[in-house]
PDB file of C-alpha atoms in Angstrom:
ATOM      1  CA  UNK V   1       0.000   0.000   0.000  1.00  0.00           C
ATOM      2  CA  UNK V   2       1.313   3.464  -0.925  1.00  0.00           C
ATOM      3  CA  UNK V   3       2.051   5.842   1.960  1.00  0.00           C
ATOM      4  CA  UNK V   4      -0.424   8.700   2.212  1.00  0.00           C
ATOM      5  CA  UNK V   5       0.460  12.397   2.079  1.00  0.00           C
ATOM      6  CA  UNK V   6      -0.663  14.563   5.014  1.00  0.00           C
ATOM      7  CA  UNK V   7      -3.665  15.933   3.108  1.00  0.00           C
ATOM      8  CA  UNK V   8      -4.825  12.419   2.274  1.00  0.00           C
ATOM      9  CA  UNK V   9      -4.355  11.467   5.937  1.00  0.00           C
ATOM     10  CA  UNK V  10      -6.735  14.260   6.939  1.00  0.00           C
ATOM     11  CA  UNK V  11      -9.091  13.243   4.119  1.00  0.00           C
ATOM     12  CA  UNK V  12      -9.090   9.732   5.537  1.00  0.00           C
ATOM     13  CA  UNK V  13      -9.806  11.111   9.021  1.00  0.00           C
ATOM     14  CA  UNK V  14     -12.879  12.784   7.530  1.00  0.00           C
ATOM     15  CA  UNK V  15     -13.977   9.458   5.996  1.00  0.00           C
ATOM     16  CA  UNK V  16     -13.518   7.639   9.301  1.00  0.00           C
ATOM     17  CA  UNK V  17     -15.523  10.319  11.124  1.00  0.00           C
ATOM     18  CA  UNK V  18     -18.317  10.256   8.559  1.00  0.00           C
ATOM     19  CA  UNK V  19     -18.526   6.462   8.806  1.00  0.00           C
ATOM     20  CA  UNK V  20     -19.113   6.757  12.547  1.00  0.00           C
ATOM     21  CA  UNK V  21     -15.689   5.649  13.758  1.00  0.00           C
ATOM     22  CA  UNK V  22     -13.906   7.142  16.742  1.00  0.00           C
ATOM     23  CA  UNK V  23     -10.380   8.325  16.012  1.00  0.00           C
ATOM     24  CA  UNK V  24      -7.491  10.357  17.352  1.00  0.00           C
ATOM     25  CA  UNK V  25      -5.315  12.832  15.477  1.00  0.00           C
ATOM     26  CA  UNK V  26      -1.670  13.071  16.574  1.00  0.00           C
ATOM     27  CA  UNK V  27       0.349  16.107  15.501  1.00  0.00           C
ATOM     28  CA  UNK V  28       4.012  16.990  15.994  1.00  0.00           C
ATOM     29  CA  UNK V  29       3.754  20.456  17.553  1.00  0.00           C
ATOM     30  CA  UNK V  30       7.411  21.113  18.374  1.00  0.00           C
ATOM     31  CA  UNK V  31      10.859  19.640  17.749  1.00  0.00           C
ATOM     32  CA  UNK V  32      14.352  20.235  19.139  1.00  0.00           C
ATOM     33  CA  UNK V  33      17.587  18.867  17.767  1.00  0.00           C
ATOM     34  CA  UNK V  34      17.205  15.928  15.411  1.00  0.00           C
ATOM     35  CA  UNK V  35      13.749  14.791  14.330  1.00  0.00           C
ATOM     36  CA  UNK V  36      12.825  12.649  11.315  1.00  0.00           C
ATOM     37  CA  UNK V  37       9.426  14.372  11.017  1.00  0.00           C
ATOM     38  CA  UNK V  38       8.918  18.159  11.180  1.00  0.00           C
ATOM     39  CA  UNK V  39       6.370  20.119  13.178  1.00  0.00           C
ATOM     40  CA  UNK V  40       2.981  19.721  11.519  1.00  0.00           C
ATOM     41  CA  UNK V  41       3.426  16.018  10.729  1.00  0.00           C
ATOM     42  CA  UNK V  42       0.183  14.098  11.200  1.00  0.00           C
ATOM     43  CA  UNK V  43      -0.753  10.575  12.279  1.00  0.00           C
ATOM     44  CA  UNK V  44      -4.289   9.265  12.741  1.00  0.00           C
ATOM     45  CA  UNK V  45      -5.375   6.295  14.856  1.00  0.00           C
ATOM     46  CA  UNK V  46      -8.771   4.591  14.501  1.00  0.00           C
ATOM     47  CA  UNK V  47     -10.689   2.957  17.325  1.00  0.00           C
ATOM     48  CA  UNK V  48      -9.770  -0.505  15.992  1.00  0.00           C
ATOM     49  CA  UNK V  49      -6.041   0.278  16.066  1.00  0.00           C
ATOM     50  CA  UNK V  50      -5.595   1.048  12.360  1.00  0.00           C
ATOM     51  CA  UNK V  51      -3.095   3.874  11.782  1.00  0.00           C
ATOM     52  CA  UNK V  52      -1.991   6.115   8.914  1.00  0.00           C
ATOM     53  CA  UNK V  53       0.879   8.575   8.843  1.00  0.00           C
ATOM     54  CA  UNK V  54       3.700   8.989  11.344  1.00  0.00           C
ATOM     55  CA  UNK V  55       5.103  11.408  13.887  1.00  0.00           C
ATOM     56  CA  UNK V  56       8.577   9.907  14.234  1.00  0.00           C
ATOM     57  CA  UNK V  57       9.418   6.219  14.400  1.00  0.00           C
ATOM     58  CA  UNK V  58       9.952   3.239  16.682  1.00  0.00           C
ATOM     59  CA  UNK V  59       8.687   3.577  20.235  1.00  0.00           C
ATOM     60  CA  UNK V  60       7.315   7.086  19.711  1.00  0.00           C
ATOM     61  CA  UNK V  61       4.562   5.657  17.520  1.00  0.00           C
ATOM     62  CA  UNK V  62       3.854   2.926  20.055  1.00  0.00           C
ATOM     63  CA  UNK V  63       3.489   5.448  22.866  1.00  0.00           C
ATOM     64  CA  UNK V  64       1.299   7.659  20.687  1.00  0.00           C
ATOM     65  CA  UNK V  65      -0.996   4.743  19.868  1.00  0.00           C
ATOM     66  CA  UNK V  66      -1.389   3.888  23.560  1.00  0.00           C
ATOM     67  CA  UNK V  67      -2.162   7.509  24.433  1.00  0.00           C
ATOM     68  CA  UNK V  68      -4.565   7.763  21.480  1.00  0.00           C
ATOM     69  CA  UNK V  69      -6.588   4.873  22.852  1.00  0.00           C
ATOM     70  CA  UNK V  70      -6.912   6.697  26.167  1.00  0.00           C
ATOM     71  CA  UNK V  71      -7.978  10.013  24.626  1.00  0.00           C
ATOM     72  CA  UNK V  72     -10.604   8.229  22.519  1.00  0.00           C
ATOM     73  CA  UNK V  73     -12.040   6.513  25.607  1.00  0.00           C
ATOM     74  CA  UNK V  74     -12.162   9.790  27.519  1.00  0.00           C
ATOM     75  CA  UNK V  75     -12.988  12.064  24.513  1.00  0.00           C
ATOM     76  CA  UNK V  76     -10.144  14.390  25.440  1.00  0.00           C
ATOM     77  CA  UNK V  77      -6.612  15.315  24.372  1.00  0.00           C
ATOM     78  CA  UNK V  78      -3.090  14.948  25.708  1.00  0.00           C
ATOM     79  CA  UNK V  79       0.462  16.067  25.035  1.00  0.00           C
ATOM     80  CA  UNK V  80       3.451  13.724  24.984  1.00  0.00           C
ATOM     81  CA  UNK V  81       7.034  14.962  25.251  1.00  0.00           C
ATOM     82  CA  UNK V  82       9.968  12.795  24.229  1.00  0.00           C
ATOM     83  CA  UNK V  83      13.390  14.057  25.342  1.00  0.00           C
ATOM     84  CA  UNK V  84      15.998  11.618  24.122  1.00  0.00           C
ATOM     85  CA  UNK V  85      19.691  11.277  24.846  1.00  0.00           C
ATOM     86  CA  UNK V  86      22.060  10.299  22.029  1.00  0.00           C
ATOM     87  CA  UNK V  87      22.580   6.767  23.321  1.00  0.00           C
ATOM     88  CA  UNK V  88      18.815   6.112  23.474  1.00  0.00           C
ATOM     89  CA  UNK V  89      17.762   7.949  20.326  1.00  0.00           C
ATOM     90  CA  UNK V  90      17.448   4.979  17.970  1.00  0.00           C
ATOM     91  CA  UNK V  91      15.018   3.243  20.330  1.00  0.00           C
ATOM     92  CA  UNK V  92      12.430   5.947  19.752  1.00  0.00           C
ATOM     93  CA  UNK V  93      13.103   6.572  16.076  1.00  0.00           C
ATOM     94  CA  UNK V  94      15.362   9.636  16.355  1.00  0.00           C
ATOM     95  CA  UNK V  95      18.564   9.549  14.327  1.00  0.00           C
ATOM     96  CA  UNK V  96      20.460  11.213  17.195  1.00  0.00           C
ATOM     97  CA  UNK V  97      19.689  13.095  20.375  1.00  0.00           C
ATOM     98  CA  UNK V  98      16.725  15.446  20.247  1.00  0.00           C
ATOM     99  CA  UNK V  99      13.194  15.973  21.435  1.00  0.00           C
ATOM    100  CA  UNK V 100       9.689  16.147  20.033  1.00  0.00           C
ATOM    101  CA  UNK V 101       6.327  17.115  21.429  1.00  0.00           C
ATOM    102  CA  UNK V 102       3.224  15.375  20.106  1.00  0.00           C
ATOM    103  CA  UNK V 103      -0.343  16.544  20.782  1.00  0.00           C
ATOM    104  CA  UNK V 104      -3.142  13.978  20.451  1.00  0.00           C
ATOM    105  CA  UNK V 105      -6.796  14.978  20.145  1.00  0.00           C
ATOM    106  CA  UNK V 106      -9.826  12.680  20.043  1.00  0.00           C
ATOM    107  CA  UNK V 107     -12.697  12.798  17.598  1.00  0.00           C
ATOM    108  CA  UNK V 108     -15.527  10.692  18.955  1.00  0.00           C
ATOM    109  CA  UNK V 109     -19.305  10.675  19.118  1.00  0.00           C
ATOM    110  CA  UNK V 110     -18.894  12.813  22.250  1.00  0.00           C
ATOM    111  CA  UNK V 111     -16.810  15.534  20.525  1.00  0.00           C
ATOM    112  CA  UNK V 112     -19.400  17.171  18.302  1.00  0.00           C
ATOM    113  CA  UNK V 113     -17.256  20.262  17.656  1.00  0.00           C
ATOM    114  CA  UNK V 114     -15.145  18.224  15.215  1.00  0.00           C
ATOM    115  CA  UNK V 115     -17.983  17.800  12.702  1.00  0.00           C
ATOM    116  CA  UNK V 116     -17.716  21.372  11.389  1.00  0.00           C
ATOM    117  CA  UNK V 117     -13.950  21.078  11.238  1.00  0.00           C
ATOM    118  CA  UNK V 118     -14.126  17.953   9.080  1.00  0.00           C
ATOM    119  CA  UNK V 119     -16.574  19.645   6.682  1.00  0.00           C
ATOM    120  CA  UNK V 120     -14.103  22.530   6.400  1.00  0.00           C
ATOM    121  CA  UNK V 121     -11.175  20.185   5.687  1.00  0.00           C
ATOM    122  CA  UNK V 122     -13.087  18.358   2.970  1.00  0.00           C
ATOM    123  CA  UNK V 123     -14.210  21.642   1.364  1.00  0.00           C
ATOM    124  CA  UNK V 124     -10.722  23.169   1.410  1.00  0.00           C
ATOM    125  CA  UNK V 125      -9.078  20.209  -0.275  1.00  0.00           C
ATOM    126  CA  UNK V 126     -11.886  19.955  -2.837  1.00  0.00           C
ATOM    127  CA  UNK V 127     -11.168  23.592  -3.722  1.00  0.00           C
ATOM    128  CA  UNK V 128      -7.398  22.946  -3.841  1.00  0.00           C
ATOM    129  CA  UNK V 129      -6.814  25.181  -0.828  1.00  0.00           C
ATOM    130  CA  UNK V 130      -4.794  24.584   2.331  1.00  0.00           C
ATOM    131  CA  UNK V 131      -6.604  23.452   5.461  1.00  0.00           C
ATOM    132  CA  UNK V 132      -5.467  25.718   8.309  1.00  0.00           C
ATOM    133  CA  UNK V 133      -6.425  24.509  11.783  1.00  0.00           C
ATOM    134  CA  UNK V 134      -5.876  25.782  15.307  1.00  0.00           C
ATOM    135  CA  UNK V 135      -5.023  23.090  17.850  1.00  0.00           C
ATOM    136  CA  UNK V 136      -6.002  24.415  21.272  1.00  0.00           C
ATOM    137  CA  UNK V 137      -3.635  22.548  23.540  1.00  0.00           C
ATOM    138  CA  UNK V 138      -5.259  23.352  26.889  1.00  0.00           C
ATOM    139  CA  UNK V 139      -8.866  23.306  25.648  1.00  0.00           C
ATOM    140  CA  UNK V 140      -8.520  19.826  24.138  1.00  0.00           C
ATOM    141  CA  UNK V 141     -10.056  20.843  20.799  1.00  0.00           C
ATOM    142  CA  UNK V 142      -9.319  21.701  17.162  1.00  0.00           C
ATOM    143  CA  UNK V 143     -11.018  24.536  15.270  1.00  0.00           C
ATOM    144  CA  UNK V 144     -10.829  26.351  11.950  1.00  0.00           C
ATOM    145  CA  UNK V 145      -7.919  28.797  12.171  1.00  0.00           C
ATOM    146  CA  UNK V 146      -8.679  32.192  13.659  1.00  0.00           C
ATOM    147  CA  UNK V 147      -6.096  34.856  14.447  1.00  0.00           C
ATOM    148  CA  UNK V 148      -2.848  35.314  12.565  1.00  0.00           C
ATOM    149  CA  UNK V 149      -0.070  32.847  13.342  1.00  0.00           C
ATOM    150  CA  UNK V 150       2.669  31.332  11.154  1.00  0.00           C
ATOM    151  CA  UNK V 151       1.946  27.882   9.728  1.00  0.00           C
ATOM    152  CA  UNK V 152       3.016  24.832  11.722  1.00  0.00           C
ATOM    153  CA  UNK V 153       4.204  26.779  14.752  1.00  0.00           C
ATOM    154  CA  UNK V 154       3.361  26.818  18.438  1.00  0.00           C
ATOM    155  CA  UNK V 155       2.209  30.125  19.884  1.00  0.00           C
ATOM    156  CA  UNK V 156       4.532  31.920  22.276  1.00  0.00           C
ATOM    157  CA  UNK V 157       2.461  30.956  25.303  1.00  0.00           C
ATOM    158  CA  UNK V 158       2.290  27.335  24.149  1.00  0.00           C
ATOM    159  CA  UNK V 159      -1.519  27.232  24.054  1.00  0.00           C
ATOM    160  CA  UNK V 160      -2.157  27.004  20.289  1.00  0.00           C
ATOM    161  CA  UNK V 161      -0.501  25.128  17.430  1.00  0.00           C
ATOM    162  CA  UNK V 162      -1.316  26.373  13.929  1.00  0.00           C
ATOM    163  CA  UNK V 163      -1.506  23.336  11.617  1.00  0.00           C
ATOM    164  CA  UNK V 164      -1.464  24.039   7.884  1.00  0.00           C
ATOM    165  CA  UNK V 165      -1.792  21.211   5.356  1.00  0.00           C
ATOM    166  CA  UNK V 166      -1.623  21.900   1.628  1.00  0.00           C
ATOM    167  CA  UNK V 167      -3.705  19.990  -0.916  1.00  0.00           C
ATOM    168  CA  UNK V 168      -1.909  17.115  -2.609  1.00  0.00           C
ATOM    169  CA  UNK V 169       0.505  18.319  -5.311  1.00  0.00           C
ATOM    170  CA  UNK V 170      -0.267  17.148  -8.831  1.00  0.00           C
ATOM    171  CA  UNK V 171       2.137  15.985 -11.507  1.00  0.00           C
ATOM    172  CA  UNK V 172       1.076  15.737 -15.143  1.00  0.00           C
ATOM    173  CA  UNK V 173       3.500  13.615 -17.172  1.00  0.00           C
ATOM    174  CA  UNK V 174       3.230  14.090 -20.930  1.00  0.00           C
ATOM    175  CA  UNK V 175       4.215  10.904 -22.728  1.00  0.00           C
ATOM    176  CA  UNK V 176       3.864   7.270 -21.690  1.00  0.00           C
ATOM    177  CA  UNK V 177       7.541   6.615 -22.374  1.00  0.00           C
ATOM    178  CA  UNK V 178      10.138   4.486 -20.597  1.00  0.00           C
ATOM    179  CA  UNK V 179      11.219   7.300 -18.243  1.00  0.00           C
ATOM    180  CA  UNK V 180       7.574   7.826 -17.292  1.00  0.00           C
ATOM    181  CA  UNK V 181       7.306   4.199 -16.187  1.00  0.00           C
ATOM    182  CA  UNK V 182       9.871   4.989 -13.481  1.00  0.00           C
ATOM    183  CA  UNK V 183       8.891   8.589 -12.750  1.00  0.00           C
ATOM    184  CA  UNK V 184       5.176   7.916 -12.192  1.00  0.00           C
ATOM    185  CA  UNK V 185       5.467   5.376  -9.318  1.00  0.00           C
ATOM    186  CA  UNK V 186       8.346   7.263  -7.680  1.00  0.00           C
ATOM    187  CA  UNK V 187       6.402  10.528  -7.758  1.00  0.00           C
ATOM    188  CA  UNK V 188       3.325   8.803  -6.316  1.00  0.00           C
ATOM    189  CA  UNK V 189       5.465   7.364  -3.516  1.00  0.00           C
ATOM    190  CA  UNK V 190       6.697  10.919  -2.857  1.00  0.00           C
ATOM    191  CA  UNK V 191       3.103  12.085  -2.363  1.00  0.00           C
ATOM    192  CA  UNK V 192       2.134  13.413  -5.796  1.00  0.00           C
ATOM    193  CA  UNK V 193      -1.180  12.811  -7.531  1.00  0.00           C
ATOM    194  CA  UNK V 194       0.169  11.622 -10.900  1.00  0.00           C
ATOM    195  CA  UNK V 195      -1.510  11.538 -14.299  1.00  0.00           C
ATOM    196  CA  UNK V 196       0.186  10.232 -17.451  1.00  0.00           C
ATOM    197  CA  UNK V 197      -1.210  11.771 -20.638  1.00  0.00           C
ATOM    198  CA  UNK V 198      -0.616  10.343 -24.121  1.00  0.00           C
ATOM    199  CA  UNK V 199      -2.991   9.876 -27.077  1.00  0.00           C
ATOM    200  CA  UNK V 200      -0.878   6.998 -28.451  1.00  0.00           C
ATOM    201  CA  UNK V 201      -2.735   3.892 -27.348  1.00  0.00           C
ATOM    202  CA  UNK V 202       0.203   1.586 -28.076  1.00  0.00           C
ATOM    203  CA  UNK V 203       2.207   3.400 -25.378  1.00  0.00           C
ATOM    204  CA  UNK V 204      -0.355   4.137 -22.697  1.00  0.00           C
ATOM    205  CA  UNK V 205      -1.838   1.037 -21.113  1.00  0.00           C
ATOM    206  CA  UNK V 206      -2.299  -0.533 -17.685  1.00  0.00           C
ATOM    207  CA  UNK V 207       0.285  -3.240 -18.323  1.00  0.00           C
ATOM    208  CA  UNK V 208       3.038  -0.613 -18.614  1.00  0.00           C
ATOM    209  CA  UNK V 209       1.598   1.700 -15.929  1.00  0.00           C
ATOM    210  CA  UNK V 210      -0.138  -0.329 -13.206  1.00  0.00           C
ATOM    211  CA  UNK V 211      -2.081   1.610 -10.556  1.00  0.00           C
ATOM    212  CA  UNK V 212      -1.554   4.896 -12.420  1.00  0.00           C
ATOM    213  CA  UNK V 213      -4.083   7.435 -13.697  1.00  0.00           C
ATOM    214  CA  UNK V 214      -3.841   7.176 -17.491  1.00  0.00           C
ATOM    215  CA  UNK V 215      -5.425   9.701 -19.850  1.00  0.00           C
ATOM    216  CA  UNK V 216      -5.535   8.639 -23.504  1.00  0.00           C
ATOM    217  CA  UNK V 217      -6.010  12.053 -25.067  1.00  0.00           C
ATOM    218  CA  UNK V 218      -4.152  15.070 -26.419  1.00  0.00           C
ATOM    219  CA  UNK V 219      -2.321  16.889 -23.624  1.00  0.00           C
ATOM    220  CA  UNK V 220      -3.432  20.394 -24.593  1.00  0.00           C
ATOM    221  CA  UNK V 221      -7.087  19.383 -24.404  1.00  0.00           C
ATOM    222  CA  UNK V 222      -6.608  17.801 -20.965  1.00  0.00           C
ATOM    223  CA  UNK V 223      -4.405  20.523 -19.469  1.00  0.00           C
ATOM    224  CA  UNK V 224      -6.609  23.298 -20.801  1.00  0.00           C
ATOM    225  CA  UNK V 225      -9.537  21.825 -18.867  1.00  0.00           C
ATOM    226  CA  UNK V 226      -7.485  20.950 -15.772  1.00  0.00           C
ATOM    227  CA  UNK V 227      -7.275  23.189 -12.718  1.00  0.00           C
ATOM    228  CA  UNK V 228      -3.540  23.821 -13.068  1.00  0.00           C
ATOM    229  CA  UNK V 229      -2.570  25.747  -9.940  1.00  0.00           C
ATOM    230  CA  UNK V 230       0.424  26.585  -7.738  1.00  0.00           C
ATOM    231  CA  UNK V 231       0.438  22.967  -6.518  1.00  0.00           C
ATOM    232  CA  UNK V 232       0.698  21.532 -10.050  1.00  0.00           C
ATOM    233  CA  UNK V 233       3.690  20.468 -12.139  1.00  0.00           C
ATOM    234  CA  UNK V 234       3.997  19.527 -15.824  1.00  0.00           C
ATOM    235  CA  UNK V 235       6.792  17.407 -17.297  1.00  0.00           C
ATOM    236  CA  UNK V 236       6.989  16.669 -21.052  1.00  0.00           C
ATOM    237  CA  UNK V 237       8.958  13.602 -22.121  1.00  0.00           C
ATOM    238  CA  UNK V 238       7.974  12.639 -25.676  1.00  0.00           C
ATOM    239  CA  UNK V 239      10.437  14.653 -27.842  1.00  0.00           C
ATOM    240  CA  UNK V 240       7.415  15.126 -30.142  1.00  0.00           C
ATOM    241  CA  UNK V 241       6.512  18.828 -30.619  1.00  0.00           C
ATOM    242  CA  UNK V 242       2.914  17.907 -31.387  1.00  0.00           C
ATOM    243  CA  UNK V 243       2.596  16.652 -27.813  1.00  0.00           C
ATOM    244  CA  UNK V 244       5.264  18.482 -25.811  1.00  0.00           C
ATOM    245  CA  UNK V 245       4.817  21.951 -27.310  1.00  0.00           C
ATOM    246  CA  UNK V 246       1.047  21.660 -27.038  1.00  0.00           C
ATOM    247  CA  UNK V 247       1.343  20.958 -23.306  1.00  0.00           C
ATOM    248  CA  UNK V 248       3.894  23.728 -22.764  1.00  0.00           C
ATOM    249  CA  UNK V 249       1.670  26.322 -24.410  1.00  0.00           C
ATOM    250  CA  UNK V 250      -0.960  25.629 -21.754  1.00  0.00           C
ATOM    251  CA  UNK V 251       1.393  25.239 -18.775  1.00  0.00           C
ATOM    252  CA  UNK V 252       3.246  28.499 -19.469  1.00  0.00           C
ATOM    253  CA  UNK V 253       0.008  30.436 -19.063  1.00  0.00           C
ATOM    254  CA  UNK V 254      -0.776  28.810 -15.684  1.00  0.00           C
ATOM    255  CA  UNK V 255       0.701  29.317 -12.186  1.00  0.00           C
ATOM    256  CA  UNK V 256       2.260  25.836 -12.007  1.00  0.00           C
ATOM    257  CA  UNK V 257       5.341  25.616  -9.792  1.00  0.00           C
ATOM    258  CA  UNK V 258       7.389  23.374 -12.103  1.00  0.00           C
ATOM    259  CA  UNK V 259       7.623  22.919 -15.861  1.00  0.00           C
ATOM    260  CA  UNK V 260      10.268  20.649 -17.356  1.00  0.00           C
ATOM    261  CA  UNK V 261      11.032  19.162 -20.760  1.00  0.00           C
ATOM    262  CA  UNK V 262      13.298  16.324 -21.809  1.00  0.00           C
ATOM    263  CA  UNK V 263      15.921  16.876 -24.489  1.00  0.00           C
ATOM    264  CA  UNK V 264      19.389  18.313 -25.061  1.00  0.00           C
ATOM    265  CA  UNK V 265      20.216  22.011 -25.022  1.00  0.00           C
ATOM    266  CA  UNK V 266      20.061  22.030 -28.800  1.00  0.00           C
ATOM    267  CA  UNK V 267      16.639  20.384 -28.730  1.00  0.00           C
ATOM    268  CA  UNK V 268      15.440  22.918 -26.196  1.00  0.00           C
ATOM    269  CA  UNK V 269      16.780  25.845 -28.238  1.00  0.00           C
ATOM    270  CA  UNK V 270      14.699  24.682 -31.191  1.00  0.00           C
ATOM    271  CA  UNK V 271      11.727  24.233 -28.870  1.00  0.00           C
ATOM    272  CA  UNK V 272      12.091  27.801 -27.615  1.00  0.00           C
ATOM    273  CA  UNK V 273      12.301  29.115 -31.175  1.00  0.00           C
ATOM    274  CA  UNK V 274       8.991  27.435 -31.971  1.00  0.00           C
ATOM    275  CA  UNK V 275       7.357  28.800 -28.829  1.00  0.00           C
ATOM    276  CA  UNK V 276       8.675  32.317 -29.531  1.00  0.00           C
ATOM    277  CA  UNK V 277       6.885  32.163 -32.845  1.00  0.00           C
ATOM    278  CA  UNK V 278       3.726  31.586 -30.795  1.00  0.00           C
ATOM    279  CA  UNK V 279       4.399  34.813 -28.887  1.00  0.00           C
ATOM    280  CA  UNK V 280       6.107  33.526 -25.743  1.00  0.00           C
ATOM    281  CA  UNK V 281       8.819  35.748 -24.259  1.00  0.00           C
ATOM    282  CA  UNK V 282      12.256  34.838 -22.935  1.00  0.00           C
ATOM    283  CA  UNK V 283      11.029  35.411 -19.372  1.00  0.00           C
ATOM    284  CA  UNK V 284       8.158  32.991 -19.892  1.00  0.00           C
ATOM    285  CA  UNK V 285      10.399  30.368 -21.495  1.00  0.00           C
ATOM    286  CA  UNK V 286      12.851  30.666 -18.590  1.00  0.00           C
ATOM    287  CA  UNK V 287      10.232  28.895 -16.478  1.00  0.00           C
ATOM    288  CA  UNK V 288      10.962  25.662 -18.378  1.00  0.00           C
ATOM    289  CA  UNK V 289      13.646  23.510 -16.780  1.00  0.00           C
ATOM    290  CA  UNK V 290      15.389  21.942 -19.760  1.00  0.00           C
ATOM    291  CA  UNK V 291      16.994  19.539 -20.057  1.00  0.00           C
ATOM    292  CA  UNK V 292      14.753  18.251 -17.275  1.00  0.00           C
ATOM    293  CA  UNK V 293      16.261  17.170 -13.976  1.00  0.00           C
ATOM    294  CA  UNK V 294      19.186  17.790 -11.664  1.00  0.00           C
ATOM    295  CA  UNK V 295      22.660  17.202 -13.058  1.00  0.00           C
ATOM    296  CA  UNK V 296      23.511  13.819 -11.558  1.00  0.00           C
ATOM    297  CA  UNK V 297      25.028  12.492 -14.807  1.00  0.00           C
ATOM    298  CA  UNK V 298      21.942  10.323 -15.285  1.00  0.00           C
ATOM    299  CA  UNK V 299      21.976   7.932 -18.218  1.00  0.00           C
ATOM    300  CA  UNK V 300      19.346   5.219 -17.743  1.00  0.00           C
ATOM    301  CA  UNK V 301      15.593   5.915 -17.807  1.00  0.00           C
ATOM    302  CA  UNK V 302      15.390   5.183 -14.078  1.00  0.00           C
ATOM    303  CA  UNK V 303      18.282   7.538 -13.283  1.00  0.00           C
ATOM    304  CA  UNK V 304      16.759  10.310 -15.398  1.00  0.00           C
ATOM    305  CA  UNK V 305      13.449   9.810 -13.560  1.00  0.00           C
ATOM    306  CA  UNK V 306      15.292  10.160 -10.239  1.00  0.00           C
ATOM    307  CA  UNK V 307      16.925  13.392 -11.420  1.00  0.00           C
ATOM    308  CA  UNK V 308      13.577  14.850 -12.518  1.00  0.00           C
ATOM    309  CA  UNK V 309      11.866  13.941  -9.257  1.00  0.00           C
ATOM    310  CA  UNK V 310      14.786  15.368  -7.253  1.00  0.00           C
ATOM    311  CA  UNK V 311      14.559  18.690  -9.099  1.00  0.00           C
ATOM    312  CA  UNK V 312      10.773  18.714  -8.782  1.00  0.00           C
ATOM    313  CA  UNK V 313      10.980  18.253  -5.005  1.00  0.00           C
ATOM    314  CA  UNK V 314      13.833  20.759  -4.649  1.00  0.00           C
ATOM    315  CA  UNK V 315      11.859  23.455  -6.456  1.00  0.00           C
ATOM    316  CA  UNK V 316       8.669  22.678  -4.562  1.00  0.00           C
ATOM    317  CA  UNK V 317      10.507  22.952  -1.241  1.00  0.00           C
ATOM    318  CA  UNK V 318      12.341  26.114  -2.271  1.00  0.00           C
ATOM    319  CA  UNK V 319      15.798  24.539  -2.211  1.00  0.00           C
ATOM    320  CA  UNK V 320      16.590  25.678  -5.778  1.00  0.00           C
ATOM    321  CA  UNK V 321      15.052  27.809  -8.496  1.00  0.00           C
ATOM    322  CA  UNK V 322      14.425  26.746 -12.076  1.00  0.00           C
ATOM    323  CA  UNK V 323      17.490  27.079 -14.279  1.00  0.00           C
ATOM    324  CA  UNK V 324      17.814  25.878 -17.852  1.00  0.00           C
ATOM    325  CA  UNK V 325      20.313  23.325 -19.062  1.00  0.00           C
ATOM    326  CA  UNK V 326      20.901  21.221 -15.971  1.00  0.00           C
ATOM    327  CA  UNK V 327      21.644  17.808 -17.466  1.00  0.00           C
ATOM    328  CA  UNK V 328      24.062  18.477 -20.307  1.00  0.00           C
ATOM    329  CA  UNK V 329      23.786  17.914 -24.063  1.00  0.00           C
TER     330      UNK V 329
END
């Protein structure tokens, strides 16, 4: 089973609530030193012991599950603090000494205030907007965010944690080619909602792309109708201008955070010449990362897929900005 992104974890919490199940939501509200999961990480625990997500690793999860059972029984909330010395760190899932604080809040038949919150979460994600939630530590409740506070931080007095979860990022891959066969499952494992678009039926089929959303149509038609937003990325991999250029013409007019195209510098120069004839400016074309991917000297389709996913994540997280010509000729 594929690991769920934090937005899908909250979506699943909504489904559990709507099906009448009791559950607890565990959130990392503060970290010190080394921690494998940042503040704002989410884990949910159902009344039958089923879990999704994580807050750290090892014994931290075990302790959280035990505490979650108690808060569900009592329809309350609790805070767990783990302060770990270097020699004990591995036992609780920390790579070295550090500390984390985890807040656990119940959603049960007795906690009616959560119903409105779950409606809000579902609506926000349906509209491709972040769900911003205030976790009231002392009041044992979660509400729709109120006053101003930075995302995923604890207030100065320690009474409120502001949780902000973005909608799932989307990746549209143009071309059901060999690289796509590696890129699609890796991107899904990294938390992206992936669609592979290709009108060529001999390329795009379930045997080559199991468990993947496949769209057998022209990319410009699909992307023009899609809600391409700041959480969307488009990667073109066919080398065929009829497909790649058509997708780029749409993507360059949308606020997507990442656009990339396969091909050498010479190939990309010709591509830019064609797009300039369509009226695109140098500034617009500079948004295209080409050749696609980080320069890791990739050669095989799998290695190229790794380089593209690495660049995609780096740009999404703000580690690098788009720059043309990253993989060589």
